[in-house]
PDB file of C-alpha atoms in Angstrom:
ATOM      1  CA  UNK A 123     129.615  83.053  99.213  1.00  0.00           C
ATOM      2  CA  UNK A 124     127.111  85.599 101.384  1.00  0.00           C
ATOM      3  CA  UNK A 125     127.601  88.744  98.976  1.00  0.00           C
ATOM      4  CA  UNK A 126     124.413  90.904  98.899  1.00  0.00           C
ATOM      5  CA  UNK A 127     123.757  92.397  95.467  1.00  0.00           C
ATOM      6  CA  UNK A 128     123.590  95.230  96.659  1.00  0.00           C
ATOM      7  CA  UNK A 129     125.758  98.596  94.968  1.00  0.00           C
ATOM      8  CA  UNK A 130     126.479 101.605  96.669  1.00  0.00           C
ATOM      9  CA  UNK A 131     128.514 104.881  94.679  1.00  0.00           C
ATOM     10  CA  UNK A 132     128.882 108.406  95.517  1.00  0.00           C
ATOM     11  CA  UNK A 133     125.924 109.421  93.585  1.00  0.00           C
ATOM     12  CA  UNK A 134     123.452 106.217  94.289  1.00  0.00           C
ATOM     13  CA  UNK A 135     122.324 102.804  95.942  1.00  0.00           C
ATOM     14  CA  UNK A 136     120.894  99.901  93.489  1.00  0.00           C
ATOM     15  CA  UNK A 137     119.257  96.912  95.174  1.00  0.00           C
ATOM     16  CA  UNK A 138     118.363  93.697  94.750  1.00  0.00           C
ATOM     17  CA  UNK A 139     115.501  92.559  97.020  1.00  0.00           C
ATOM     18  CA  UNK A 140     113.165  89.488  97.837  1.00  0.00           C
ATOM     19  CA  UNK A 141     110.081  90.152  99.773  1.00  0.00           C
ATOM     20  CA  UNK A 142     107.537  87.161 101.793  1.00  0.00           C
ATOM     21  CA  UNK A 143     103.695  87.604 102.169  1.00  0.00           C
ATOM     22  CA  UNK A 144     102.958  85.484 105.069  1.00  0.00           C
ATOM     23  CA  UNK A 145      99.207  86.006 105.879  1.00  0.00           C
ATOM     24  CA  UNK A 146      97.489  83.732 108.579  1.00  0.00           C
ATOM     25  CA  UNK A 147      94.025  83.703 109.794  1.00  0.00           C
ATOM     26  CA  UNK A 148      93.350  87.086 108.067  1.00  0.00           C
ATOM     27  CA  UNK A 149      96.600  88.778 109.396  1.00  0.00           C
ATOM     28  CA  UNK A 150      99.766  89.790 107.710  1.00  0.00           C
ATOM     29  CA  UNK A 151     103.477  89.404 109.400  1.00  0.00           C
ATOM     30  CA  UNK A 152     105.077  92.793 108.661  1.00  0.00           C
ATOM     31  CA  UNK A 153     108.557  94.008 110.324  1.00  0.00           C
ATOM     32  CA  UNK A 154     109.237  97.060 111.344  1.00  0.00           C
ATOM     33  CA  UNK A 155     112.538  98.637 112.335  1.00  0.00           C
ATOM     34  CA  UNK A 156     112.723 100.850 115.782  1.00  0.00           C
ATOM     35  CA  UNK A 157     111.151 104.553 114.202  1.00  0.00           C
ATOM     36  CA  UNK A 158     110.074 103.849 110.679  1.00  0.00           C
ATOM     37  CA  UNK A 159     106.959 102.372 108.415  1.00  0.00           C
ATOM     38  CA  UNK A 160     106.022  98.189 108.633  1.00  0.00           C
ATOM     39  CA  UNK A 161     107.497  96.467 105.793  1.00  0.00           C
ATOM     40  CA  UNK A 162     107.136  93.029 103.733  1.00  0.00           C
ATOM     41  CA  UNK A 163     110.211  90.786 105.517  1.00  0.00           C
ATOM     42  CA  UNK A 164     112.856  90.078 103.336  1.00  0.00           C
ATOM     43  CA  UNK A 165     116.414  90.678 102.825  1.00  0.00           C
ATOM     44  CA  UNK A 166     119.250  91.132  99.606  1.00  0.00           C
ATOM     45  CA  UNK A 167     119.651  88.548  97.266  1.00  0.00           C
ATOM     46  CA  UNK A 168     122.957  86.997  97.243  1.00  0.00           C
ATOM     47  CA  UNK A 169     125.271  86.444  94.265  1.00  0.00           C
ATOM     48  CA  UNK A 170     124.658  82.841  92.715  1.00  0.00           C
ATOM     49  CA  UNK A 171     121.882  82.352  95.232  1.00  0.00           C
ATOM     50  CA  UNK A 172     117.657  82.605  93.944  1.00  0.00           C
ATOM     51  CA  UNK A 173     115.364  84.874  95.093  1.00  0.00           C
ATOM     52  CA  UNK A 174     113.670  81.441  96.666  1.00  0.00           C
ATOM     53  CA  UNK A 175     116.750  80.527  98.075  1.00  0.00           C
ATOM     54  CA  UNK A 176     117.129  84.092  99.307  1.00  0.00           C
ATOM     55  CA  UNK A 177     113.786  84.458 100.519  1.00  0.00           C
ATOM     56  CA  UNK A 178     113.941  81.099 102.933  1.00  0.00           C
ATOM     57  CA  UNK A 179     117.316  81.872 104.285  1.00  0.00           C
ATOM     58  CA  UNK A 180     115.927  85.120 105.166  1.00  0.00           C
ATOM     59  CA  UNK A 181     113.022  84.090 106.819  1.00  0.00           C
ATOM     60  CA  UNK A 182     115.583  81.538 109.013  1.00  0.00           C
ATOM     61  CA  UNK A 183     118.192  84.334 109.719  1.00  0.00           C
ATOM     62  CA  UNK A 184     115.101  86.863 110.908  1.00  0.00           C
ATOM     63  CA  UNK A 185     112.335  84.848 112.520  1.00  0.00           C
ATOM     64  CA  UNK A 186     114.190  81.626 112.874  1.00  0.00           C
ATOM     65  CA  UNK A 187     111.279  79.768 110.979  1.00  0.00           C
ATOM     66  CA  UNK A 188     111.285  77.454 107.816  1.00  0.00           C
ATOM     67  CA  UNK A 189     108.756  78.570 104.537  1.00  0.00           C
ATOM     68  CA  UNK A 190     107.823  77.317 101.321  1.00  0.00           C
ATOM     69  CA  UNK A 191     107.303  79.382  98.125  1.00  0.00           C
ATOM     70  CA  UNK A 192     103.455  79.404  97.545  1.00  0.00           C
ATOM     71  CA  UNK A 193     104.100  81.796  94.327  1.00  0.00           C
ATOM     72  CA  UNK A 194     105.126  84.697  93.240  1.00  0.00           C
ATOM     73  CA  UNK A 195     102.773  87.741  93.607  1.00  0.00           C
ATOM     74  CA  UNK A 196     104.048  90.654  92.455  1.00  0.00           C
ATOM     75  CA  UNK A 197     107.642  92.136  91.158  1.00  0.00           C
ATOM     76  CA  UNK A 198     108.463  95.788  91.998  1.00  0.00           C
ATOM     77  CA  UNK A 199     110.748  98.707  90.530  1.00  0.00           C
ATOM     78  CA  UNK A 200     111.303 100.738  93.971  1.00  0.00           C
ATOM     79  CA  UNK A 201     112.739 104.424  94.008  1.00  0.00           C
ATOM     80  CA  UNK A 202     113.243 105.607  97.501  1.00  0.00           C
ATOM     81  CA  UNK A 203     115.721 107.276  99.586  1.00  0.00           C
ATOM     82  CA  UNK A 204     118.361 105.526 100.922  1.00  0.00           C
ATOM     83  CA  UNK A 205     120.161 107.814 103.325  1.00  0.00           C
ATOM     84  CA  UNK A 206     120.978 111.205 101.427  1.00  0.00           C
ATOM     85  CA  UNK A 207     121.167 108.794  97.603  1.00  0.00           C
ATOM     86  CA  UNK A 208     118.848 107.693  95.655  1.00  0.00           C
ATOM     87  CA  UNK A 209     117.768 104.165  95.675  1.00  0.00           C
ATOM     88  CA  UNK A 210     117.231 101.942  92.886  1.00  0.00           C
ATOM     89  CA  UNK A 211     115.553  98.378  94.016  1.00  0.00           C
ATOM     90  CA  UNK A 212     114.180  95.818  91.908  1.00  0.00           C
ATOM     91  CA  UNK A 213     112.035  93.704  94.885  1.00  0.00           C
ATOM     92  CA  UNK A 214     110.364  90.296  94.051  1.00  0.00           C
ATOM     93  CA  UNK A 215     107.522  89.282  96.189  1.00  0.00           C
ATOM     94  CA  UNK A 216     106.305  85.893  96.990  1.00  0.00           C
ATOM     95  CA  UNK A 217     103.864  84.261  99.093  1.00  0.00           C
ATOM     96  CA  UNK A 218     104.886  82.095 101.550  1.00  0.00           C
ATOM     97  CA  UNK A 219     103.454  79.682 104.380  1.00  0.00           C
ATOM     98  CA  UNK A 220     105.047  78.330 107.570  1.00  0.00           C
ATOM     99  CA  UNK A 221     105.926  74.713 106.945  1.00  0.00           C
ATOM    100  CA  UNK A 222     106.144  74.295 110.988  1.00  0.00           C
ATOM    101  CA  UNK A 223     103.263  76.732 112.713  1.00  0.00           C
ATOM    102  CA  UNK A 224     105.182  76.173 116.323  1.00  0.00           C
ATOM    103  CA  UNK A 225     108.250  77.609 115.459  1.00  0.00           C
ATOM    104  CA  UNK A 226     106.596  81.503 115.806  1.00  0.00           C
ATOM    105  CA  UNK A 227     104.845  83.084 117.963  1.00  0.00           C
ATOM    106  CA  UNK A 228     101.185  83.340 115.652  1.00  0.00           C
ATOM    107  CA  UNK A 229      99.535  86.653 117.114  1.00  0.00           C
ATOM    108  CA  UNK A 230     100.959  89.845 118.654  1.00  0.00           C
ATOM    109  CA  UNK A 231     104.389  91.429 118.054  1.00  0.00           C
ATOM    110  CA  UNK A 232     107.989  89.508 118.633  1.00  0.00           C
ATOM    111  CA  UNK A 233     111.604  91.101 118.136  1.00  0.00           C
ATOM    112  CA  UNK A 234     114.390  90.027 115.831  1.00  0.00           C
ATOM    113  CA  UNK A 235     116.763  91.764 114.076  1.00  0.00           C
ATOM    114  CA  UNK A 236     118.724  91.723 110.802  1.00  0.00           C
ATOM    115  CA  UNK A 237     122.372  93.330 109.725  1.00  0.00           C
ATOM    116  CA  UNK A 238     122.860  95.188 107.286  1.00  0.00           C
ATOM    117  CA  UNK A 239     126.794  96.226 106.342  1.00  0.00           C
ATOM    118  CA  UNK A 240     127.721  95.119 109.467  1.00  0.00           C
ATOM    119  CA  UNK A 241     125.240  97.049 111.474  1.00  0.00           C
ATOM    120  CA  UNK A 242     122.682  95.501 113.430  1.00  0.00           C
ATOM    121  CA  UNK A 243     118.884  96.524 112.506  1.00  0.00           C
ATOM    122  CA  UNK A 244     116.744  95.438 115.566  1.00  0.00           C
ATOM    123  CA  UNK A 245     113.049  94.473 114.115  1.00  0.00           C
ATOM    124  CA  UNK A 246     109.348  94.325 115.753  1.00  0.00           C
ATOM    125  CA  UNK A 247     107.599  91.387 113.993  1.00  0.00           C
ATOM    126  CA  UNK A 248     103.713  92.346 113.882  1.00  0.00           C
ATOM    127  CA  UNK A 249     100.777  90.432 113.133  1.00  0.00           C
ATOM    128  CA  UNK A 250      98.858  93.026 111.845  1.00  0.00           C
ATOM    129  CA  UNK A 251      95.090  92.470 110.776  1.00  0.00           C
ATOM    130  CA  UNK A 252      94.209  92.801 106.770  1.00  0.00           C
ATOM    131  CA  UNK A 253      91.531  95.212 108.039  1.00  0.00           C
ATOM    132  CA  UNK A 254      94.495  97.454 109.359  1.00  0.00           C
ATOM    133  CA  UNK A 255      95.650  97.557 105.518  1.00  0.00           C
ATOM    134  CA  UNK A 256      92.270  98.166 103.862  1.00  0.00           C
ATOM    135  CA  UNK A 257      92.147 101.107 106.954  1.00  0.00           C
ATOM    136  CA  UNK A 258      95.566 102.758 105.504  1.00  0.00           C
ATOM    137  CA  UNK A 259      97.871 101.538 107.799  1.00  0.00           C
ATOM    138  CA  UNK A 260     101.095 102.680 106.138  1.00  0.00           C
ATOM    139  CA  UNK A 261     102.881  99.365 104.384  1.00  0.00           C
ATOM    140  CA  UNK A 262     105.864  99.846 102.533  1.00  0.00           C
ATOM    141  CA  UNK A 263     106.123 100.215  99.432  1.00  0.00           C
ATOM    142  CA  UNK A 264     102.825 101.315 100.052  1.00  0.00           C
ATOM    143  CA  UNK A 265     101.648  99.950  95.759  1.00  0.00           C
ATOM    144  CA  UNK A 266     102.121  96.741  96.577  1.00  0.00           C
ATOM    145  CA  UNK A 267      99.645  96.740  99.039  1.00  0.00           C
ATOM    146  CA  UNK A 268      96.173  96.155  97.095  1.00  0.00           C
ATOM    147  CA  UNK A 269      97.606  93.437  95.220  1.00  0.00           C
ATOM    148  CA  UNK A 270      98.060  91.780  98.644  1.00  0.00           C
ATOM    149  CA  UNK A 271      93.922  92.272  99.829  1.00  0.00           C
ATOM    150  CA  UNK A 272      92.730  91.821  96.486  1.00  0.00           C
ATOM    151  CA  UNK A 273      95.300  89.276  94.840  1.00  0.00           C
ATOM    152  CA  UNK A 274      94.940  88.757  91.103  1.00  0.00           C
ATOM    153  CA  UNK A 275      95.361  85.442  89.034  1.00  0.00           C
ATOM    154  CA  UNK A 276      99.101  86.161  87.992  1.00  0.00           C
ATOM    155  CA  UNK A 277     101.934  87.921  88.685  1.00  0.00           C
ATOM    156  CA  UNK A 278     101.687  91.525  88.745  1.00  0.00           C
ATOM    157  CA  UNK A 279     104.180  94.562  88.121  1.00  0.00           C
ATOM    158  CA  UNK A 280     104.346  97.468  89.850  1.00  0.00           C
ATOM    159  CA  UNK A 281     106.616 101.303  90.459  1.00  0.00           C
ATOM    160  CA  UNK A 282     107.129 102.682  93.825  1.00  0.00           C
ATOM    161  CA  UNK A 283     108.711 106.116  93.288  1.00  0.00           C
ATOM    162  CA  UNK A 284     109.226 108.104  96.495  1.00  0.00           C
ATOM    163  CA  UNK A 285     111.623 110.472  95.035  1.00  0.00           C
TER     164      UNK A 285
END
């Protein structure tokens, strides 16, 4: 059963959201759809399904590689457009490692894509240096971001509100 938790009215969106930290060699994979910000890879969690669960299928649908669940980082309360409604995401993020290093290309930029409702979403897959993030390269959600360079001892909590 593939159903996204993911609710859509007139009036507003709510989501349900995993995110992976993958950092290698003092670089971050990001995506980033054609004409918008980078963002942590992920996808919707599904009903009956873990965000663990979630997160690995995710990573094997997008990249085509396997990860394991290193631990989880940081959890997220996201308000952001989504279209012309407001959107409501809870987000967890993990970090992650590669279980098999060959299966990705481990420097530059490779193409994937992901669907979303039916629609396909093609993605750039960047290796971008941690430097770029300490620089303010824009990351979204962009509070998540110095909990990634300066990660703390537990999990931490954190609001996003772009609306």
């Amino acid at each position: 059963m593939n159903k996204d938790i993911l609710f859509k009215t007139e009036e507003y969106v709510f989501s349900y959201r995993v995110g992976g930290i993958l950092i290698r060699n003092g670089k971050i994979l990001l995506q980033r759809p054609e004409n918008d910000d980078f963002a942590i890879i992920g996808g919707h969690v599904s009903l009956l399904e873990t965000t663990e669960e979630t997160l690995k299928r995710e990573f094997e649908e997008e990249i085509h590689a396997k990860i394991e669940i290193d631990k989880l980082l940081a959890v997220g309360e996201v308000f952001f457009p989504w279209g012309k409604k407001p959107c409501h995401q809870i987000c967890f993020y993990y970090k992650v490692h590669l279980t098999d290093e060959k299966e990705i290309p481990l420097d530059g930029i490779f193409h994937g894509y992901d669907d979303l409702g039916n629609e396909r979403i093609n993605l750039d897959f960047c290796w971008v240096d941690l430097e770029e993030l300490k620089n303010g390269l824009k990351v979204y959600p962009e509070e998540l971001v110095p909990y990634i360079l300066e990660e703390q001892g537990g999990t931490v909590h954190f609001v996003s509100k772009q609306i």
